[in-house]
Amino acid sequence: MSNSLVPYSFTPGAKAKAQEVNANFIALAEKIEENREYTKTQIDETIEKIEASSSESEAKKADKNLGNTSLISNSILEAPNGVVTASENIITVKEGLKVLIPDGFNEDGTIKSITYEVPEDINVTAVNNSYVNCIYVTPDGCGYAQAYLASAEKNFDKRGIVYDISENKSYLYNTDTSDWEPIKAVVVALYTITDNVVTFKEIEKPVRVLSYADRNAVLNWMMPCYKNAVSKVWESW
């Protein structure tokens, strides 16, 4: 009788040698240990894959700010101290304002954004003109421009900021070069200024983002229009 797991085979009814029996036991024990180590390795690898998959799924799950999703951009996430205030011709962008700055698309086609929080109150001095101006936030600071437009074109009036919906990017018109130049910015308010007094026309509201607790309600929704996911909500004055 032979077995590939052990080195010696025996004839039924014949007397076996003790050393051969011992050798067979040792060989069998080694095979069992090899199988145990292999099984343990396979189990450990499977656990690692499950944990990695769970972590990836958890990262994709909506948190209270949707900061880890790819569904919205060009928006305000939080405004614990308000968005902007004005005193005569000085506009203050408030500390703690958290925004999603549009930054194009990822390789898989999902919306790409930069999450930025204003570290302290930032003052912007407005200049008298006859336009409806805008206040914008960038990772490098805050500024103003003459006019704001969300469109798929960049040739309107040749001034101010245009948010190109099809690219999910913003462009600022450079009067020196007579060209639209990309800028990582999000517009947070529109205003007019006369006799050095600022009047806000519209102030963007923080988006009402979904939480994981909303999942049951979301399951009953119809599929949204993808481009509408980046629209703004304004507060009229």
XYZ file of C-alpha atoms in Angstrom:
237
model
C 0.000 0.000 0.000
C 1.551 3.278 -1.107
C 0.803 6.914 -0.303
C 2.410 9.976 -1.855
C 2.402 11.746 1.510
C 4.848 9.283 3.139
C 8.197 7.822 1.985
C 7.546 4.174 2.840
C 4.792 1.800 1.774
C 3.811 -1.437 3.516
C 2.413 -4.792 2.486
C -0.718 -5.782 4.404
C 0.070 -8.528 6.929
C 3.843 -7.906 6.800
C 5.778 -6.587 9.771
C 6.807 -2.941 9.376
C 10.163 -1.580 10.496
C 9.985 0.885 13.373
C 12.279 3.420 11.664
C 10.123 3.354 8.528
C 6.967 3.856 10.570
C 8.621 6.762 12.400
C 9.779 8.252 9.102
C 6.225 8.075 7.794
C 4.872 9.794 10.914
C 7.509 12.528 10.620
C 6.743 13.050 6.918
C 3.020 13.168 7.630
C 3.544 15.665 10.466
C 5.622 17.874 8.152
C 2.878 17.787 5.512
C 0.279 18.693 8.116
C 2.439 21.630 9.280
C 2.949 22.779 5.679
C -0.787 22.661 5.071
C -1.440 24.496 8.329
C 1.001 27.274 7.405
C -0.441 27.507 3.891
C -3.999 27.651 5.222
C -3.031 30.307 7.786
C -1.352 32.372 5.063
C -4.430 32.127 2.845
C -6.704 33.127 5.722
C -4.473 36.114 6.598
C -4.437 37.265 2.965
C -8.214 36.918 2.736
C -8.680 38.939 5.929
C -6.379 41.671 4.558
C -8.388 41.819 1.324
C -11.665 42.030 3.239
C -10.317 44.788 5.501
C -8.971 46.717 2.500
C -12.293 46.370 0.703
C -14.184 47.462 3.818
C -11.912 50.491 4.246
C -12.425 51.452 0.616
C -16.194 51.134 0.963
C -16.144 53.155 4.178
C -14.140 55.905 2.473
C -16.749 56.123 -0.279
C -19.635 56.293 2.170
C -21.067 59.822 2.556
C -20.011 61.665 5.686
C -21.732 64.782 7.010
C -19.781 67.086 4.662
C -19.611 64.880 1.583
C -15.961 65.888 1.518
C -14.996 62.448 0.277
C -17.496 62.201 -2.579
C -17.275 63.139 -6.221
C -20.829 64.384 -6.722
C -20.602 68.105 -5.908
C -18.213 70.991 -6.512
C -18.106 74.803 -6.736
C -19.986 75.085 -3.436
C -19.813 76.068 0.219
C -19.724 73.164 2.663
C -19.788 75.036 5.966
C -20.100 78.635 7.137
C -19.978 78.561 10.961
C -19.347 82.319 11.170
C -21.272 83.347 8.086
C -20.004 83.742 4.532
C -19.241 87.444 4.055
C -19.971 90.769 5.716
C -19.398 94.335 4.538
C -18.582 97.681 6.121
C -18.632 100.505 3.581
C -16.236 99.280 0.846
C -14.521 96.574 2.928
C -15.806 93.030 2.383
C -14.809 90.411 4.957
C -14.710 86.733 4.038
C -15.356 84.945 7.307
C -13.026 82.597 9.164
C -14.009 78.926 9.024
C -15.724 79.183 5.656
C -15.207 75.776 4.033
C -15.568 75.508 0.270
C -15.260 73.004 -2.561
C -13.131 74.585 -5.290
C -13.709 73.089 -8.772
C -10.618 71.383 -10.190
C -11.736 69.482 -13.276
C -12.410 65.756 -13.371
C -10.649 62.596 -12.246
C -9.525 59.944 -14.724
C -12.696 57.954 -14.079
C -14.855 60.962 -14.979
C -15.928 61.874 -11.448
C -15.863 65.486 -10.307
C -12.597 66.668 -8.764
C -12.550 69.398 -6.107
C -10.209 71.053 -3.637
C -11.548 71.331 -0.090
C -10.348 74.586 1.475
C -11.127 76.331 4.757
C -10.534 80.068 5.240
C -8.074 80.227 8.183
C -9.031 83.716 9.401
C -11.148 86.727 8.466
C -9.864 88.099 5.157
C -10.658 91.652 4.061
C -11.107 92.636 0.426
C -11.308 96.308 -0.566
C -13.989 96.848 -3.201
C -13.698 99.535 -5.872
C -16.558 101.672 -7.205
C -17.940 100.541 -10.560
C -21.243 99.957 -12.344
C -21.030 96.153 -12.479
C -22.432 93.308 -10.429
C -19.156 92.073 -8.962
C -18.234 88.802 -7.287
C -16.141 87.773 -4.295
C -14.145 84.584 -4.764
C -12.074 82.298 -2.537
C -8.848 80.552 -3.577
C -6.289 78.541 -1.578
C -4.022 81.601 -1.874
C -6.527 84.142 -0.550
C -9.651 86.021 -1.577
C -10.379 88.585 -4.263
C -13.046 90.255 -6.378
C -13.850 90.342 -10.060
C -16.289 92.198 -12.281
C -19.117 89.746 -12.984
C -19.607 86.021 -12.545
C -21.118 83.518 -14.929
C -21.624 79.762 -14.882
C -21.573 78.537 -18.461
C -19.928 76.226 -20.955
C -18.515 79.266 -22.779
C -15.746 81.717 -21.820
C -16.389 84.661 -24.135
C -19.119 86.627 -22.357
C -18.273 90.328 -21.878
C -14.567 89.443 -21.473
C -14.449 90.308 -17.785
C -14.849 88.689 -14.416
C -14.991 84.969 -13.673
C -16.617 82.183 -15.668
C -17.260 78.760 -14.188
C -17.099 76.302 -17.087
C -19.630 73.610 -16.207
C -18.423 71.207 -18.883
C -14.856 71.339 -17.501
C -15.661 71.916 -13.811
C -13.068 74.706 -13.812
C -13.113 78.465 -13.268
C -11.471 81.065 -15.486
C -10.538 84.682 -14.730
C -10.302 87.173 -17.583
C -6.878 88.828 -17.768
C -7.207 92.280 -19.302
C -3.442 92.497 -19.868
C -3.319 89.381 -22.045
C -6.932 89.611 -23.280
C -7.414 85.962 -22.437
C -9.202 83.694 -19.984
C -6.783 82.150 -17.502
C -7.615 79.160 -15.263
C -8.010 79.946 -11.574
C -8.727 77.574 -8.703
C -11.535 79.599 -7.161
C -15.128 79.440 -6.001
C -17.426 82.476 -6.032
C -19.236 82.993 -2.708
C -21.094 86.299 -3.152
C -22.269 88.890 -5.681
C -22.417 92.597 -4.887
C -22.648 96.124 -6.236
C -20.774 99.139 -4.911
C -21.756 102.798 -5.167
C -20.103 105.702 -3.336
C -17.844 103.218 -1.527
C -20.802 101.335 -0.045
C -21.167 97.621 -0.779
C -24.608 96.079 -1.259
C -24.798 92.314 -1.498
C -27.021 91.022 -4.278
C -26.608 87.324 -3.565
C -24.674 85.246 -1.044
C -24.158 81.565 -1.617
C -25.632 79.239 0.996
C -23.882 76.150 2.351
C -25.099 73.067 0.523
C -27.493 70.735 2.346
C -25.365 67.627 2.042
C -26.485 64.077 2.622
C -25.425 61.963 5.551
C -25.236 58.189 5.728
C -28.472 58.291 7.720
C -30.223 59.562 4.570
C -29.465 56.368 2.672
C -32.983 54.897 2.926
C -34.568 58.055 1.556
C -31.994 58.237 -1.225
C -32.820 54.693 -2.334
C -36.317 55.922 -3.233
C -35.080 58.801 -5.376
C -34.881 58.833 -9.136
C -31.435 59.268 -10.686
C -30.403 62.977 -10.612
C -29.138 64.970 -13.559
C -25.342 64.807 -13.279
C -24.696 68.440 -14.236
C -27.282 69.700 -11.757
C -25.152 68.241 -8.977
C -22.791 71.222 -9.207
C -25.399 73.999 -9.167
C -25.310 76.800 -6.612
C -27.914 77.890 -4.080
C -28.050 81.618 -3.445
C -29.513 83.738 -0.696
C -31.187 86.808 -2.181
C -30.936 90.177 -0.494
